[in-house]
Amino acid sequence: MGGKYATETLQADEGGIARAAAILREGGLVAVPTETVYGLAARADCDAAVARIYEAKGRPSFNPLIVHVSTIEQARRLAHFSAVAEALAEEHWPGPMTLVLPRREDAGLAAAVSARLPTIALRMPDHPVMRGVLQQAGAPIAAPSANRSGFISPTSAAHVLASLDGRIDAVLDGGECRAGLESTIVAVREDGVLEELRPGPVKVAPRDSSADGGGIEAPGQLASHYAPGKPVRLEAVDAQPDEFLIGFGAIAGDCTLSANGDLIEAASRLYACLHEGARSYKPRIAVAAVPHDGVGIAINDRLRRAATPSD
Ligand code: TXA
Ligand code: MG
């Protein structure tokens, strides 16, 4: 695919990780595997590097980025950690949980990272390759999902290249992402109240969450997102002739989220199935119903947005 950059594919071995970290240190852009989805990484402390993320993704500048850290000490230098925040980090890090916390004045982050919000979104990923990159890069790393803004998130290096080949310096190929859905995002408010801004692979204790956030607080949570570029019909029991059917459980399809109705498997396969539907010659996609419990809540959140037309 023609583009401004010759995108290198790096193997996720010692040499590839070292090369990815070197590109990042110099202010470059590398797509990296995490346990959730591939992230488009750049130094979070460098204005020019962060600007390149927005440019490569075509991401609106009002949509802030998640900053990835390798240690809790590094996280504490970027945000104010209340006792509640400390407890959440202790329980869920490393792992698919992003905490939105008050940003420290002296955090030293590029202003664009948090799009002028007084808060910062932090996550410590649980993926050996990403953790190696973070340690060697030696700086906090901003990383949104490695796809063009509004499109399906990537769970393989091939998905990344389908969207960003020629727009980034490299992709570090760590195989398929385990969880397959973006991290749960939780805001820790000053009074210790928790607000779930995006459902994801892990659930926060419901007794602490306020019922409804209202408004668009995680600005990426727009009604239309994860869009395969063709109409998506939900809760299908069978396919029309012009539809690519994504099955679940007893409903077999052109591909299936999980033939035996396993929600964890369905989460890990969701974006791969949407990518397959997007590539299909059929002009429409239909998706079987997915039970609305456990990680099914996060799956249905993504499906609803994938099915919402962008205008
Ligand atoms: O699993 C993940 O979280 C992946 C991997 C790569 O770590 N990253 C990811 O990033 O999903 P992205 O940019 O696709 O989604 C980040 C979301 C957006 O909805 C954004 O609006 C929200 O986080 N966000 C970032 N900073 C925020 C803040 N300070 N307050 C509220 N929401 C914030
Ligand atoms: Mg995204």
Coordinates of C-alpha atoms and ligand atoms in Angstrom, one line a residue:
M1 CA 0.0 0.0 0.0
G2 CA 1.6 3.3 -1.0
G3 CA 2.3 5.7 1.9
K4 CA 4.8 8.2 3.3
Y5 CA 6.7 5.5 5.2
A6 CA 8.1 2.1 4.4
T7 CA 6.5 0.2 7.3
E8 CA 8.9 -2.5 8.6
T9 CA 7.5 -5.8 10.1
L10 CA 9.5 -6.8 13.1
Q11 CA 9.5 -10.2 14.7
A12 CA 8.6 -10.3 18.4
D13 CA 12.1 -11.6 19.4
E14 CA 14.9 -9.9 21.3
G15 CA 16.1 -8.0 18.2
G16 CA 12.7 -6.9 17.1
I17 CA 11.8 -5.6 20.6
A18 CA 15.1 -3.7 20.8
R19 CA 14.5 -2.2 17.3
A20 CA 11.0 -1.2 18.2
A21 CA 12.2 0.5 21.4
A22 CA 14.9 2.3 19.4
I23 CA 12.4 3.7 16.9
L24 CA 10.2 4.8 19.8
R25 CA 13.1 6.6 21.6
E26 CA 13.7 8.5 18.4
G27 CA 10.1 9.7 18.3
G28 CA 8.8 7.1 15.8
L29 CA 5.6 5.2 15.6
V30 CA 5.4 1.4 16.1
A31 CA 2.3 -0.8 16.3
V32 CA 2.8 -3.2 19.3
P33 CA 0.9 -6.2 20.5
T34 CA -0.9 -6.1 23.9
E35 CA -3.2 -8.6 25.6
T36 CA -6.2 -6.5 24.4
V37 CA -5.6 -5.2 20.9
Y38 CA -2.6 -3.8 19.0
G39 CA -1.6 -0.3 20.1
L40 CA -0.1 2.4 18.0
A41 CA 2.8 3.4 20.2
A42 CA 4.8 6.7 20.5
R43 CA 6.6 8.5 23.3
A44 CA 4.0 10.2 25.5
D45 CA 6.5 12.8 26.5
C46 CA 7.2 14.1 23.0
D47 CA 4.8 16.5 21.3
A48 CA 6.0 15.6 17.8
A49 CA 5.7 11.9 18.3
V50 CA 2.2 12.3 19.8
A51 CA 1.2 14.5 16.9
R52 CA 2.2 11.7 14.5
I53 CA -0.3 9.3 16.2
Y54 CA -3.2 11.6 15.5
E55 CA -2.0 12.1 11.9
A56 CA -1.5 8.4 11.2
K57 CA -4.9 7.5 12.6
G58 CA -6.8 10.5 11.3
R59 CA -7.9 10.8 14.9
P60 CA -9.8 13.9 16.1
S61 CA -7.6 16.0 18.4
F62 CA -10.4 16.0 21.1
N63 CA -10.0 12.3 21.6
P64 CA -7.3 11.7 24.3
L65 CA -4.9 8.7 24.4
I66 CA -4.1 6.0 27.0
V67 CA -0.6 6.2 28.4
H68 CA 1.1 2.9 29.1
V69 CA 3.5 2.4 31.9
S70 CA 5.8 -0.5 33.0
T71 CA 5.9 0.2 36.7
I72 CA 3.6 1.6 39.4
E73 CA 6.4 4.2 40.3
Q74 CA 6.3 5.5 36.7
A75 CA 2.5 5.7 36.9
R76 CA 2.7 7.7 40.2
R77 CA 4.9 10.3 38.5
L78 CA 2.1 11.0 35.9
A79 CA -1.1 11.0 38.0
H80 CA -2.3 11.5 41.6
F81 CA -3.2 8.1 43.0
S82 CA -5.8 8.1 45.8
A83 CA -6.2 5.1 48.0
V84 CA -9.0 3.8 45.8
A85 CA -6.8 4.1 42.7
E86 CA -3.9 2.4 44.4
A87 CA -6.2 -0.5 45.3
L88 CA -7.5 -0.9 41.7
A89 CA -3.9 -0.8 40.3
E90 CA -2.8 -3.4 42.9
E91 CA -5.7 -5.7 41.9
H92 CA -5.7 -5.3 38.1
W93 CA -2.2 -4.3 36.9
P94 CA -0.7 -5.5 34.8
G95 CA -3.9 -6.2 32.9
P96 CA -6.7 -4.9 30.7
M97 CA -7.8 -2.1 33.1
T98 CA -7.3 1.6 32.3
L99 CA -7.5 4.1 35.2
V100 CA -8.5 7.7 34.5
L101 CA -6.9 9.8 37.3
P102 CA -6.1 13.5 38.0
R103 CA -3.0 14.3 35.9
R104 CA 0.0 15.7 37.8
E105 CA 1.1 19.2 36.8
D106 CA 4.7 18.0 36.6
A107 CA 3.9 14.8 34.6
G108 CA 6.0 16.0 31.7
L109 CA 3.6 14.6 29.1
A110 CA 2.8 16.1 25.7
A111 CA -0.2 18.4 26.0
A112 CA -2.1 16.6 23.2
V113 CA -2.0 13.2 25.0
S114 CA -4.9 14.1 27.3
A115 CA -6.6 16.5 24.9
R116 CA -6.6 19.3 27.5
L117 CA -8.5 17.3 30.1
P118 CA -7.3 17.6 33.7
T119 CA -7.2 13.8 33.8
I120 CA -4.9 11.2 32.3
A121 CA -5.8 7.6 31.3
L122 CA -3.1 5.1 32.5
R123 CA -2.7 1.4 31.9
M124 CA 0.0 -1.2 32.7
P125 CA -0.4 -3.9 30.0
D126 CA 0.1 -7.6 30.6
H127 CA 1.9 -8.8 27.4
P128 CA 5.6 -9.8 27.5
V129 CA 6.4 -8.2 24.2
M130 CA 4.8 -4.9 25.1
R131 CA 6.4 -5.0 28.6
G132 CA 9.8 -5.5 27.0
V133 CA 9.2 -2.5 24.7
L134 CA 8.1 -0.3 27.6
Q135 CA 11.1 -1.2 29.7
Q136 CA 13.6 -0.5 26.9
A137 CA 11.9 2.6 25.6
G138 CA 12.4 4.1 29.0
A139 CA 9.5 6.6 28.6
P140 CA 5.7 6.4 29.1
I141 CA 4.1 5.3 25.9
A142 CA 0.9 6.6 24.4
A143 CA -0.9 4.0 22.4
P144 CA -4.4 4.1 21.0
S145 CA -5.7 1.1 19.1
A146 CA -3.6 0.7 15.9
N147 CA -6.4 1.3 13.3
R148 CA -7.6 4.3 11.3
S149 CA -10.0 6.3 13.5
G150 CA -13.5 4.9 13.6
F151 CA -12.6 1.5 12.0
I152 CA -12.3 -2.0 13.4
S153 CA -9.6 -2.5 16.0
P154 CA -6.7 -4.8 15.2
T155 CA -6.0 -8.1 16.9
S156 CA -3.2 -9.2 14.5
A157 CA -0.3 -7.6 12.6
A158 CA -2.2 -8.2 9.4
H159 CA -5.1 -6.1 10.7
V160 CA -2.7 -3.3 11.6
L161 CA -1.2 -3.3 8.1
A162 CA -4.6 -3.4 6.4
S163 CA -5.3 0.0 8.0
L164 CA -1.9 1.7 8.6
D165 CA 0.7 0.3 6.1
G166 CA 2.8 3.2 4.9
R167 CA 1.6 5.5 7.7
I168 CA 3.8 4.1 10.5
D169 CA 7.4 3.1 10.9
A170 CA 7.0 -0.5 12.0
V171 CA 4.7 -3.2 13.3
L172 CA 6.0 -5.6 15.9
D173 CA 4.3 -9.0 15.1
G174 CA 3.4 -10.7 18.3
G175 CA 0.7 -12.9 16.9
E176 CA -3.0 -12.7 17.9
C177 CA -4.1 -10.7 20.9
R178 CA -5.4 -12.9 23.8
A179 CA -8.4 -10.9 25.2
G180 CA -9.3 -9.3 21.8
L181 CA -11.3 -6.4 23.3
E182 CA -9.9 -3.0 24.5
S183 CA -9.3 -2.5 28.2
T184 CA -12.1 -1.6 30.6
I185 CA -11.8 2.2 31.4
V186 CA -12.6 3.3 34.9
A187 CA -12.5 6.9 36.1
V188 CA -11.6 7.4 39.8
R189 CA -13.4 10.5 40.9
E190 CA -12.1 12.7 43.8
D191 CA -14.7 11.4 46.2
G192 CA -13.5 7.8 45.4
V193 CA -16.6 7.1 43.3
L194 CA -15.8 4.9 40.3
E195 CA -17.3 5.4 36.9
E196 CA -17.0 2.8 34.1
L197 CA -16.4 4.8 30.9
R198 CA -15.9 1.8 28.6
P199 CA -16.9 -1.8 29.3
G200 CA -14.1 -4.3 28.7
P201 CA -12.5 -7.6 29.6
V202 CA -12.7 -7.0 33.4
K203 CA -15.5 -5.7 35.5
V204 CA -15.1 -3.3 38.4
A205 CA -17.0 -4.1 41.6
P206 CA -20.5 -2.9 40.9
R207 CA -21.1 -1.6 44.4
D208 CA -18.6 1.2 43.7
S209 CA -19.8 2.2 40.2
S210 CA -22.3 5.0 39.6
A211 CA -25.1 3.7 37.4
D212 CA -24.8 6.1 34.4
G213 CA -22.0 8.4 33.4
G214 CA -24.1 10.4 30.9
G215 CA -22.5 12.5 28.2
I216 CA -19.5 11.4 26.2
E217 CA -16.7 11.3 28.7
A218 CA -14.4 8.9 27.0
P219 CA -14.6 10.9 23.8
G220 CA -13.7 7.7 21.8
Q221 CA -17.0 6.3 22.9
L222 CA -18.9 7.8 20.0
A223 CA -22.1 6.1 18.9
S224 CA -20.4 4.9 15.7
H225 CA -17.1 3.2 16.0
Y226 CA -15.4 -0.1 15.1
A227 CA -17.1 0.3 11.7
P228 CA -16.5 -2.3 9.0
G229 CA -17.5 0.1 6.2
K230 CA -20.8 -1.7 5.4
P231 CA -24.2 -2.1 7.1
V232 CA -24.3 -4.4 10.2
R233 CA -27.5 -6.1 11.4
L234 CA -27.6 -7.4 14.9
E235 CA -29.4 -10.4 16.5
A236 CA -29.7 -12.2 13.3
V237 CA -31.0 -15.8 13.3
D238 CA -30.0 -16.5 9.7
A239 CA -28.5 -14.6 6.7
Q240 CA -30.1 -12.9 3.8
P241 CA -28.4 -13.8 0.5
D242 CA -26.3 -10.6 0.4
E243 CA -25.2 -10.9 4.0
F244 CA -22.0 -12.3 5.6
L245 CA -23.1 -14.0 8.8
I246 CA -21.1 -14.0 11.9
G247 CA -22.4 -16.8 14.1
F248 CA -22.5 -17.6 17.8
G249 CA -23.4 -20.9 19.5
A250 CA -26.1 -22.8 17.6
I251 CA -26.2 -20.2 14.9
A252 CA -23.4 -21.2 12.5
G253 CA -22.3 -18.5 10.1
D254 CA -19.6 -17.8 7.4
C255 CA -17.5 -17.6 10.5
T256 CA -18.3 -17.9 14.2
L257 CA -17.5 -16.0 17.3
S258 CA -17.6 -19.2 19.3
A259 CA -19.3 -22.4 18.1
N260 CA -19.8 -23.6 21.7
G261 CA -21.1 -20.3 23.0
D262 CA -18.0 -19.4 25.0
L263 CA -18.0 -15.6 25.6
I264 CA -14.2 -15.3 26.3
E265 CA -13.5 -17.0 23.0
A266 CA -16.1 -14.7 21.3
A267 CA -14.4 -11.6 22.7
S268 CA -11.0 -12.8 21.4
R269 CA -12.5 -13.4 17.9
L270 CA -14.8 -10.4 17.6
Y271 CA -12.6 -8.1 15.6
A272 CA -11.1 -10.9 13.4
C273 CA -14.7 -11.8 12.4
L274 CA -15.6 -8.2 11.7
H275 CA -12.4 -7.9 9.6
E276 CA -13.4 -11.0 7.7
G277 CA -16.9 -9.6 7.1
A278 CA -15.4 -6.3 5.9
R279 CA -13.2 -8.1 3.4
S280 CA -16.0 -10.3 2.1
Y281 CA -17.6 -9.6 -1.3
K282 CA -21.0 -9.5 0.4
P283 CA -22.2 -6.0 0.9
R284 CA -23.8 -6.5 4.4
I285 CA -22.9 -8.2 7.6
A286 CA -25.3 -9.9 10.0
V287 CA -24.3 -11.0 13.5
A288 CA -26.0 -13.6 15.8
A289 CA -27.2 -12.5 19.2
V290 CA -24.6 -12.6 22.0
P291 CA -25.7 -13.1 25.6
H292 CA -25.6 -9.8 27.6
D293 CA -23.6 -11.0 30.6
G294 CA -19.9 -11.1 31.7
V295 CA -17.7 -10.0 28.8
G296 CA -20.8 -10.2 26.6
I297 CA -21.6 -6.7 27.8
A298 CA -18.4 -5.4 26.3
I299 CA -18.9 -7.4 23.1
N300 CA -22.4 -6.0 22.7
D301 CA -21.1 -2.5 23.3
R302 CA -18.7 -2.8 20.4
L303 CA -21.3 -4.5 18.1
R304 CA -23.8 -1.7 18.8
R305 CA -21.3 0.9 17.7
A306 CA -20.2 -1.2 14.7
A307 CA -23.8 -1.3 13.6
T308 CA -24.4 2.5 14.0
P309 CA -24.0 4.4 10.8
S310 CA -21.4 7.2 11.1
D311 CA -23.7 9.9 9.8
Ligands
TXA1 O1 -6.8 -1.9 25.5 C1 -6.7 -0.7 25.2 O2 -7.1 0.1 26.0 C2 -6.0 -0.4 23.9 C3 -4.5 -0.9 24.0 C4 -3.7 -0.5 22.9 O3 -3.9 -0.5 25.2 N1 -6.0 1.1 23.7 C5 -7.1 1.7 23.3 O4 -6.9 3.0 23.0 O5 -8.2 1.2 23.2 P1 -8.0 3.9 22.2 O6 -7.4 5.2 22.0 O7 -8.5 3.2 21.1 O8 -9.1 4.2 23.3 C6 -8.9 5.0 24.4 C7 -10.1 5.5 25.0 C8 -10.8 6.6 24.1 O9 -12.2 6.3 24.2 C9 -10.5 7.8 24.9 O10 -11.5 8.8 24.7 C10 -10.5 7.4 26.3 O11 -9.8 6.2 26.2 N2 -9.6 8.3 27.1 C11 -8.3 8.6 27.1 N3 -8.0 9.5 28.0 C12 -9.1 9.8 28.7 C13 -9.3 10.7 29.8 N4 -8.4 11.4 30.3 N5 -10.6 10.8 30.2 C14 -11.6 10.0 29.7 N6 -11.4 9.1 28.6 C15 -10.1 9.0 28.1
MG2 MG -9.7 2.6 19.4

